[in-house]
């Protein structure tokens, strides 16, 4: 049973209240929201999540301590936009938040239309809307982002790349960069015994040969994540590494199309609430995305001590251990580079071992979600405390970067 949000009684200021508005309710955005509300409620804030009632986020956010309100909203703009905008305005009147945190493009669209800067507002794109589309739709999305930036007190980017992409396209705003992090208590290095147990369990469930080289891709099955590119590259991998297996972990709108196109040696594992066995069993974790802000799956895999291969989209270089772009980064959409890099990693256990150690150490030093969440709370305090802006400030500490860039 989800907790229902209730407004402050008249005259009672109560704890600082943050209203998180989000659509989607799955994938990396849902994990980010859940991590933030868990931290905020532990620190005495009142976190309210407004989101569609289906999907994994509502129960996860409630378990993390948030009040949860239903917000029927689709992922794409459409005829329901006015209703969705009115729903946010109504929730703001009822909850009376001190600050509103809008997550991803749809909440950023409806939320900024509803608020227009009247309540302290943080907009977190989680990857720019204009990167997800093409042609006239992309031009319209970019025009909107340029216009609506005025209605966010901060635009919160998860990587320097995401910030610079926005600036290059003419989005003029007060930006802050706070890089994504992951739960290092949950995602932690695994030893050989755990790896063997994971392999045995997955072999039983999915018919995977226990000793076969295994590549794992964790993510929503959709165009953004690029699994279609991975499937097209996979025959070249198995030509060089006979017997190799590929596991796609997740579900999504592209599932039927991907299944129809899958070559031999590919397992569709479906959605999972616990990707840890897959990370533990993987020889390589791959993320062939077309665009990102900063993907979480590679951070989780590195925290588990697994080597990763990612495409050179926003946040990818910042995710990797220093000096590993040559072995762990390929151009997006370049199938020969993708298949060649995967095969090279599978054929070189010594390199994989070195990458595993570097990945583990890098994640421990730079990818702790507690630092990310603390930096977000610091941003809230800054906005609500009325600290002066107008300068470039760098508060990089202990591997977690929070950087403000203010355009005049």
Short mmCIF file of C-alpha atoms in Angstrom, two decimals:
data_model
loop_
_atom_site.label_atom_id
_atom_site.label_comp_id
_atom_site.label_asym_id
_atom_site.label_seq_id
_atom_site.Cartn_x
_atom_site.Cartn_y
_atom_site.Cartn_z
CA UNK A 1 0.00 0.00 0.00
CA UNK A 2 1.52 3.33 -1.05
CA UNK A 3 1.62 6.18 1.42
CA UNK A 4 -0.44 9.16 0.31
CA UNK A 5 0.96 12.64 0.54
CA UNK A 6 -0.80 15.12 2.80
CA UNK A 7 -0.33 18.90 2.81
CA UNK A 8 1.18 20.85 5.68
CA UNK A 9 -1.55 22.11 8.05
CA UNK A 10 -2.02 25.90 7.82
CA UNK A 11 0.70 27.69 9.75
CA UNK A 12 2.80 24.53 10.13
CA UNK A 13 5.97 24.78 8.09
CA UNK A 14 7.07 21.24 8.98
CA UNK A 15 10.17 19.67 7.45
CA UNK A 16 11.53 20.90 4.16
CA UNK A 17 9.37 19.30 1.48
CA UNK A 18 10.70 18.26 -1.92
CA UNK A 19 8.29 17.20 -4.66
CA UNK A 20 9.91 14.89 -7.22
CA UNK A 21 7.97 14.67 -10.49
CA UNK A 22 8.98 11.93 -12.88
CA UNK A 23 7.99 10.03 -15.99
CA UNK A 24 9.52 7.40 -16.64
CA UNK A 25 8.99 5.10 -13.68
CA UNK A 26 11.59 2.50 -14.60
CA UNK A 27 15.25 2.22 -15.57
CA UNK A 28 17.95 4.60 -14.46
CA UNK A 29 15.64 7.55 -13.76
CA UNK A 30 13.62 5.48 -11.30
CA UNK A 31 16.79 4.35 -9.54
CA UNK A 32 18.06 7.92 -9.28
CA UNK A 33 14.78 9.14 -7.79
CA UNK A 34 14.67 6.23 -5.33
CA UNK A 35 18.24 6.86 -4.18
CA UNK A 36 17.55 10.56 -3.71
CA UNK A 37 14.37 10.13 -1.68
CA UNK A 38 16.02 7.46 0.48
CA UNK A 39 18.78 9.90 1.35
CA UNK A 40 16.43 12.85 1.81
CA UNK A 41 14.05 11.08 4.16
CA UNK A 42 17.00 9.76 6.18
CA UNK A 43 18.21 13.35 6.51
CA UNK A 44 14.83 14.59 7.79
CA UNK A 45 13.39 16.02 4.58
CA UNK A 46 9.88 15.20 3.43
CA UNK A 47 10.08 13.63 -0.01
CA UNK A 48 6.96 13.34 -2.17
CA UNK A 49 7.05 11.54 -5.52
CA UNK A 50 4.49 12.37 -8.21
CA UNK A 51 4.60 9.75 -10.96
CA UNK A 52 2.50 7.32 -12.99
CA UNK A 53 1.09 4.63 -10.67
CA UNK A 54 2.43 1.65 -12.61
CA UNK A 55 6.00 0.35 -12.83
CA UNK A 56 8.69 -0.29 -10.22
CA UNK A 57 9.14 3.29 -8.99
CA UNK A 58 6.01 3.82 -6.84
CA UNK A 59 6.63 0.87 -4.47
CA UNK A 60 10.38 1.49 -4.47
CA UNK A 61 9.96 5.17 -3.61
CA UNK A 62 7.43 4.35 -0.88
CA UNK A 63 9.81 1.77 0.60
CA UNK A 64 12.54 4.43 0.54
CA UNK A 65 10.39 6.69 2.70
CA UNK A 66 8.60 8.91 0.17
CA UNK A 67 4.96 9.81 0.02
CA UNK A 68 3.69 8.81 -3.42
CA UNK A 69 0.98 10.48 -5.48
CA UNK A 70 -0.35 9.16 -8.83
CA UNK A 71 0.28 11.26 -11.92
CA UNK A 72 -1.16 9.61 -15.04
CA UNK A 73 1.29 10.69 -17.74
CA UNK A 74 2.68 9.14 -20.89
CA UNK A 75 6.35 9.22 -21.83
CA UNK A 76 5.73 11.20 -25.01
CA UNK A 77 4.07 14.60 -25.48
CA UNK A 78 0.54 14.29 -26.77
CA UNK A 79 -3.07 15.28 -26.40
CA UNK A 80 -2.94 14.68 -22.66
CA UNK A 81 -0.33 17.36 -21.98
CA UNK A 82 -2.80 19.94 -20.66
CA UNK A 83 -4.27 17.36 -18.27
CA UNK A 84 -0.79 16.31 -17.15
CA UNK A 85 0.23 19.93 -16.58
CA UNK A 86 -2.91 20.56 -14.55
CA UNK A 87 -2.14 17.46 -12.48
CA UNK A 88 1.24 18.86 -11.46
CA UNK A 89 -0.28 22.25 -10.62
CA UNK A 90 -2.89 20.54 -8.45
CA UNK A 91 -0.27 18.47 -6.65
CA UNK A 92 1.79 21.58 -5.93
CA UNK A 93 -1.25 23.30 -4.43
CA UNK A 94 -2.00 20.29 -2.24
CA UNK A 95 1.52 19.38 -1.15
CA UNK A 96 2.89 22.93 -0.94
CA UNK A 97 6.50 21.88 -1.54
CA UNK A 98 9.45 24.09 -0.74
CA UNK A 99 11.15 22.89 -3.95
CA UNK A 100 10.15 20.89 -7.03
CA UNK A 101 12.62 18.52 -8.70
CA UNK A 102 11.58 17.57 -12.26
CA UNK A 103 13.12 14.42 -13.72
CA UNK A 104 13.48 13.72 -17.46
CA UNK A 105 11.88 15.35 -20.48
CA UNK A 106 8.17 14.76 -19.89
CA UNK A 107 8.16 15.97 -16.29
CA UNK A 108 10.38 18.84 -17.40
CA UNK A 109 7.86 19.82 -20.05
CA UNK A 110 4.66 19.59 -18.02
CA UNK A 111 6.29 20.74 -14.79
CA UNK A 112 7.82 23.90 -16.16
CA UNK A 113 4.57 24.76 -17.93
CA UNK A 114 2.71 24.32 -14.65
CA UNK A 115 5.17 26.21 -12.41
CA UNK A 116 6.81 28.80 -14.69
CA UNK A 117 9.37 29.52 -11.99
CA UNK A 118 6.86 30.35 -9.23
CA UNK A 119 8.32 27.61 -6.96
CA UNK A 120 12.07 26.88 -6.67
CA UNK A 121 12.56 24.38 -9.50
CA UNK A 122 15.33 21.97 -10.40
CA UNK A 123 15.10 20.32 -13.81
CA UNK A 124 17.22 17.21 -14.38
CA UNK A 125 17.09 16.10 -18.04
CA UNK A 126 18.74 12.67 -17.62
CA UNK A 127 19.77 13.20 -21.31
CA UNK A 128 18.42 15.99 -23.49
CA UNK A 129 15.04 15.58 -25.17
CA UNK A 130 16.35 16.79 -28.54
CA UNK A 131 18.85 13.91 -28.67
CA UNK A 132 16.09 11.33 -28.56
CA UNK A 133 14.40 12.45 -31.79
CA UNK A 134 15.33 13.72 -35.23
CA UNK A 135 14.19 16.11 -37.95
CA UNK A 136 11.45 18.65 -37.20
CA UNK A 137 10.68 16.98 -33.86
CA UNK A 138 14.26 17.50 -32.69
CA UNK A 139 14.15 21.15 -33.78
CA UNK A 140 10.92 21.65 -31.83
CA UNK A 141 12.35 19.94 -28.74
CA UNK A 142 15.45 22.12 -28.87
CA UNK A 143 13.38 25.25 -29.27
CA UNK A 144 11.38 24.24 -26.19
CA UNK A 145 14.50 23.56 -24.08
CA UNK A 146 15.93 26.96 -24.98
CA UNK A 147 12.67 28.67 -24.06
CA UNK A 148 11.83 26.72 -20.89
CA UNK A 149 15.30 27.05 -19.34
CA UNK A 150 14.12 30.37 -17.86
CA UNK A 151 11.63 28.46 -15.69
CA UNK A 152 14.23 26.35 -13.89
CA UNK A 153 16.27 27.82 -11.05
CA UNK A 154 18.90 25.19 -11.86
CA UNK A 155 19.28 22.67 -14.65
CA UNK A 156 21.00 19.69 -13.05
CA UNK A 157 23.18 17.68 -15.43
CA UNK A 158 24.66 14.28 -14.58
CA UNK A 159 27.85 14.80 -16.58
CA UNK A 160 30.00 17.58 -17.98
CA UNK A 161 29.19 16.23 -21.44
CA UNK A 162 25.48 16.70 -20.86
CA UNK A 163 26.04 20.29 -19.74
CA UNK A 164 28.25 21.16 -22.70
CA UNK A 165 25.83 19.52 -25.10
CA UNK A 166 23.09 21.81 -23.81
CA UNK A 167 25.29 24.89 -23.99
CA UNK A 168 26.45 24.07 -27.51
CA UNK A 169 22.82 23.89 -28.61
CA UNK A 170 22.01 27.28 -27.11
CA UNK A 171 20.32 26.29 -23.84
CA UNK A 172 21.11 29.29 -21.62
CA UNK A 173 20.61 28.49 -17.95
CA UNK A 174 22.11 28.20 -14.52
CA UNK A 175 23.62 24.75 -14.74
CA UNK A 176 24.92 22.44 -12.08
CA UNK A 177 26.79 19.19 -12.69
CA UNK A 178 26.42 16.42 -10.13
CA UNK A 179 27.53 13.11 -11.52
CA UNK A 180 25.51 9.96 -11.05
CA UNK A 181 26.49 7.51 -8.36
CA UNK A 182 25.49 4.01 -7.31
CA UNK A 183 24.94 2.21 -4.03
CA UNK A 184 28.38 0.82 -3.20
CA UNK A 185 26.98 -1.26 -0.36
CA UNK A 186 24.81 -3.12 -2.83
CA UNK A 187 27.06 -3.07 -5.90
CA UNK A 188 30.41 -4.32 -4.66
CA UNK A 189 33.22 -6.54 -5.92
CA UNK A 190 32.49 -10.24 -6.15
CA UNK A 191 34.96 -13.07 -5.67
CA UNK A 192 35.45 -16.21 -7.69
CA UNK A 193 33.07 -18.22 -5.50
CA UNK A 194 30.21 -15.79 -6.05
CA UNK A 195 30.98 -15.71 -9.77
CA UNK A 196 30.78 -19.50 -9.97
CA UNK A 197 27.52 -19.52 -8.03
CA UNK A 198 26.06 -16.87 -10.33
CA UNK A 199 27.12 -18.80 -13.41
CA UNK A 200 25.59 -21.99 -12.04
CA UNK A 201 22.30 -20.29 -11.21
CA UNK A 202 22.01 -18.59 -14.59
CA UNK A 203 22.97 -21.78 -16.38
CA UNK A 204 20.07 -23.52 -14.66
CA UNK A 205 17.57 -20.76 -15.38
CA UNK A 206 18.58 -19.81 -18.92
CA UNK A 207 20.52 -22.75 -20.29
CA UNK A 208 23.80 -20.82 -20.48
CA UNK A 209 26.93 -22.98 -20.68
CA UNK A 210 28.83 -22.35 -17.46
CA UNK A 211 32.20 -21.91 -19.15
CA UNK A 212 31.07 -19.96 -22.20
CA UNK A 213 32.38 -16.37 -22.54
CA UNK A 214 29.49 -14.16 -21.45
CA UNK A 215 28.67 -10.58 -22.45
CA UNK A 216 25.86 -8.88 -20.53
CA UNK A 217 23.87 -5.79 -21.51
CA UNK A 218 21.59 -4.38 -18.78
CA UNK A 219 19.02 -1.77 -19.80
CA UNK A 220 15.59 -0.99 -21.13
CA UNK A 221 15.04 -2.55 -24.54
CA UNK A 222 14.63 0.58 -26.62
CA UNK A 223 16.33 2.55 -29.35
CA UNK A 224 18.30 4.72 -26.92
CA UNK A 225 20.16 1.77 -25.43
CA UNK A 226 21.28 0.45 -28.81
CA UNK A 227 20.65 -3.27 -28.33
CA UNK A 228 19.74 -3.47 -32.02
CA UNK A 229 23.28 -2.35 -32.88
CA UNK A 230 24.71 -4.92 -30.51
CA UNK A 231 22.71 -7.71 -32.15
CA UNK A 232 23.97 -6.66 -35.58
CA UNK A 233 27.55 -6.70 -34.31
CA UNK A 234 27.24 -9.99 -32.44
CA UNK A 235 27.86 -12.45 -35.34
CA UNK A 236 31.29 -10.88 -35.83
CA UNK A 237 32.01 -11.45 -32.14
CA UNK A 238 31.07 -15.13 -32.27
CA UNK A 239 33.08 -15.57 -35.47
CA UNK A 240 36.18 -14.64 -33.45
CA UNK A 241 35.04 -16.11 -30.12
CA UNK A 242 33.09 -19.30 -30.90
CA UNK A 243 30.62 -20.24 -28.19
CA UNK A 244 30.31 -16.74 -26.74
CA UNK A 245 26.92 -15.84 -25.32
CA UNK A 246 25.12 -12.52 -25.07
CA UNK A 247 22.46 -11.78 -22.44
CA UNK A 248 20.07 -8.83 -22.79
CA UNK A 249 18.71 -8.05 -19.32
CA UNK A 250 15.62 -5.83 -19.36
CA UNK A 251 12.40 -5.31 -21.23
CA UNK A 252 10.86 -2.47 -23.17
CA UNK A 253 9.12 -1.42 -26.38
CA UNK A 254 11.75 -2.92 -28.70
CA UNK A 255 11.59 -6.41 -27.23
CA UNK A 256 9.60 -8.07 -30.01
CA UNK A 257 11.71 -6.48 -32.76
CA UNK A 258 14.94 -7.44 -31.04
CA UNK A 259 13.84 -11.02 -30.50
CA UNK A 260 12.97 -11.33 -34.17
CA UNK A 261 16.41 -10.03 -35.18
CA UNK A 262 18.50 -11.91 -32.62
CA UNK A 263 21.15 -14.28 -33.95
CA UNK A 264 22.10 -17.51 -32.25
CA UNK A 265 23.69 -17.30 -28.83
CA UNK A 266 21.53 -14.47 -27.47
CA UNK A 267 19.48 -14.82 -24.29
CA UNK A 268 16.60 -12.48 -23.43
CA UNK A 269 16.51 -12.49 -19.65
CA UNK A 270 13.64 -10.03 -19.19
CA UNK A 271 13.39 -7.38 -16.51
CA UNK A 272 14.96 -8.02 -13.14
CA UNK A 273 14.89 -6.21 -9.83
CA UNK A 274 18.36 -7.55 -9.10
CA UNK A 275 21.01 -7.38 -11.84
CA UNK A 276 23.77 -8.45 -9.43
CA UNK A 277 23.93 -12.11 -10.58
CA UNK A 278 24.30 -10.93 -14.17
CA UNK A 279 27.11 -8.54 -13.29
CA UNK A 280 28.80 -11.25 -11.25
CA UNK A 281 28.60 -13.77 -14.09
CA UNK A 282 29.64 -11.40 -16.89
CA UNK A 283 33.05 -11.45 -18.51
CA UNK A 284 32.22 -8.06 -20.05
CA UNK A 285 29.30 -5.66 -19.49
CA UNK A 286 28.45 -3.63 -22.59
CA UNK A 287 26.35 -0.46 -23.02
CA UNK A 288 25.97 0.34 -26.77
CA UNK A 289 23.78 3.45 -26.27
CA UNK A 290 22.98 6.03 -28.93
CA UNK A 291 22.68 8.80 -26.31
CA UNK A 292 22.82 9.17 -22.52
CA UNK A 293 23.30 11.67 -19.74
CA UNK A 294 25.46 9.29 -17.74
CA UNK A 295 24.35 5.65 -17.79
CA UNK A 296 24.03 3.82 -14.47
CA UNK A 297 24.58 0.23 -15.63
CA UNK A 298 28.30 0.71 -16.40
CA UNK A 299 28.78 2.34 -12.98
CA UNK A 300 27.04 -0.59 -11.29
CA UNK A 301 29.11 -3.10 -13.24
CA UNK A 302 32.38 -1.34 -12.40
CA UNK A 303 31.40 -1.20 -8.73
CA UNK A 304 31.06 -4.99 -8.95
CA UNK A 305 34.55 -5.16 -10.42
CA UNK A 306 33.52 -6.04 -13.96
CA UNK A 307 35.13 -4.66 -17.15
CA UNK A 308 32.82 -2.52 -19.27
CA UNK A 309 32.62 -1.46 -22.90
CA UNK A 310 30.59 1.68 -23.64
CA UNK A 311 29.87 3.90 -26.60
CA UNK A 312 31.26 7.43 -26.64
CA UNK A 313 28.07 9.27 -25.69
CA UNK A 314 27.53 11.86 -22.95
CA UNK A 315 28.98 10.78 -19.63
CA UNK A 316 30.80 7.71 -20.97
CA UNK A 317 34.37 9.03 -20.80
CA UNK A 318 33.67 10.53 -17.38
CA UNK A 319 32.47 7.13 -16.17
CA UNK A 320 35.62 5.22 -17.09
CA UNK A 321 38.87 4.85 -15.17
CA UNK A 322 41.48 7.30 -16.49
CA UNK A 323 43.38 6.13 -19.55
CA UNK A 324 40.95 3.38 -20.52
CA UNK A 325 39.21 5.02 -23.48
CA UNK A 326 41.34 2.96 -25.86
CA UNK A 327 39.98 -0.37 -24.63
CA UNK A 328 36.60 0.50 -23.12
CA UNK A 329 35.15 3.14 -25.47
CA UNK A 330 33.92 2.86 -29.06
CA UNK A 331 32.13 5.35 -31.34
CA UNK A 332 28.32 5.09 -31.18
CA UNK A 333 26.89 3.20 -34.12
CA UNK A 334 30.26 1.83 -35.30
CA UNK A 335 29.57 -1.90 -35.58
CA UNK A 336 33.10 -3.03 -36.55
CA UNK A 337 34.55 -1.11 -33.60
CA UNK A 338 31.94 -2.57 -31.25
CA UNK A 339 32.43 -6.17 -32.35
CA UNK A 340 36.21 -5.83 -32.48
CA UNK A 341 36.48 -4.36 -28.99
CA UNK A 342 34.16 -7.00 -27.52
CA UNK A 343 36.09 -9.83 -29.14
CA UNK A 344 39.41 -8.38 -28.01
CA UNK A 345 38.23 -8.23 -24.40
CA UNK A 346 36.83 -11.74 -24.46
CA UNK A 347 40.08 -13.12 -25.89
CA UNK A 348 42.35 -11.43 -23.33
CA UNK A 349 41.75 -12.61 -19.74
CA UNK A 350 44.78 -10.69 -18.51
CA UNK A 351 43.37 -7.42 -19.81
CA UNK A 352 39.97 -8.21 -18.32
CA UNK A 353 41.59 -8.85 -14.96
CA UNK A 354 43.41 -5.52 -15.03
CA UNK A 355 40.23 -3.71 -16.09
CA UNK A 356 38.27 -5.40 -13.31
CA UNK A 357 40.67 -4.15 -10.66
CA UNK A 358 40.74 -0.65 -12.11
CA UNK A 359 36.96 -0.58 -12.41
CA UNK A 360 36.53 -1.60 -8.79
CA UNK A 361 38.95 1.02 -7.49
CA UNK A 362 37.53 3.75 -9.73
CA UNK A 363 33.95 3.09 -8.65
CA UNK A 364 34.88 3.08 -4.98
CA UNK A 365 36.61 6.44 -5.32
CA UNK A 366 34.28 8.28 -7.68
CA UNK A 367 30.84 6.66 -7.93
CA UNK A 368 29.36 6.68 -4.42
CA UNK A 369 25.68 7.62 -4.52
CA UNK A 370 25.96 9.05 -1.01
CA UNK A 371 28.17 11.83 -2.34
CA UNK A 372 25.77 12.42 -5.21
CA UNK A 373 22.79 12.66 -2.87
CA UNK A 374 24.64 14.95 -0.46
CA UNK A 375 25.53 17.27 -3.35
CA UNK A 376 21.87 17.39 -4.43
CA UNK A 377 20.84 18.33 -0.89
CA UNK A 378 23.48 21.03 -0.95
CA UNK A 379 21.95 22.38 -4.15
CA UNK A 380 18.53 22.48 -2.49
CA UNK A 381 19.93 24.36 0.49
CA UNK A 382 21.60 26.86 -1.83
CA UNK A 383 18.37 27.56 -3.69
CA UNK A 384 16.21 27.80 -0.59
CA UNK A 385 18.77 29.75 1.39
CA UNK A 386 19.04 32.42 -1.27
CA UNK A 387 22.80 32.11 -1.68
CA UNK A 388 24.06 34.54 -4.31
CA UNK A 389 24.72 33.26 -7.80
CA UNK A 390 26.30 34.77 -10.86
CA UNK A 391 29.71 33.18 -10.61
CA UNK A 392 31.33 29.90 -11.54
CA UNK A 393 31.89 27.84 -8.44
CA UNK A 394 33.62 24.49 -8.22
CA UNK A 395 32.87 22.36 -5.18
CA UNK A 396 34.64 19.22 -6.22
CA UNK A 397 35.23 17.03 -3.18
CA UNK A 398 36.20 13.40 -2.67
CA UNK A 399 35.56 12.50 -6.27
CA UNK A 400 32.03 13.89 -6.46
CA UNK A 401 31.77 16.98 -8.61
CA UNK A 402 29.14 19.66 -8.23
CA UNK A 403 29.75 22.56 -10.59
CA UNK A 404 27.60 25.59 -11.32
CA UNK A 405 27.88 27.50 -14.56
CA UNK A 406 25.81 30.65 -14.70
CA UNK A 407 25.19 32.42 -17.97
CA UNK A 408 24.37 36.09 -17.79
#
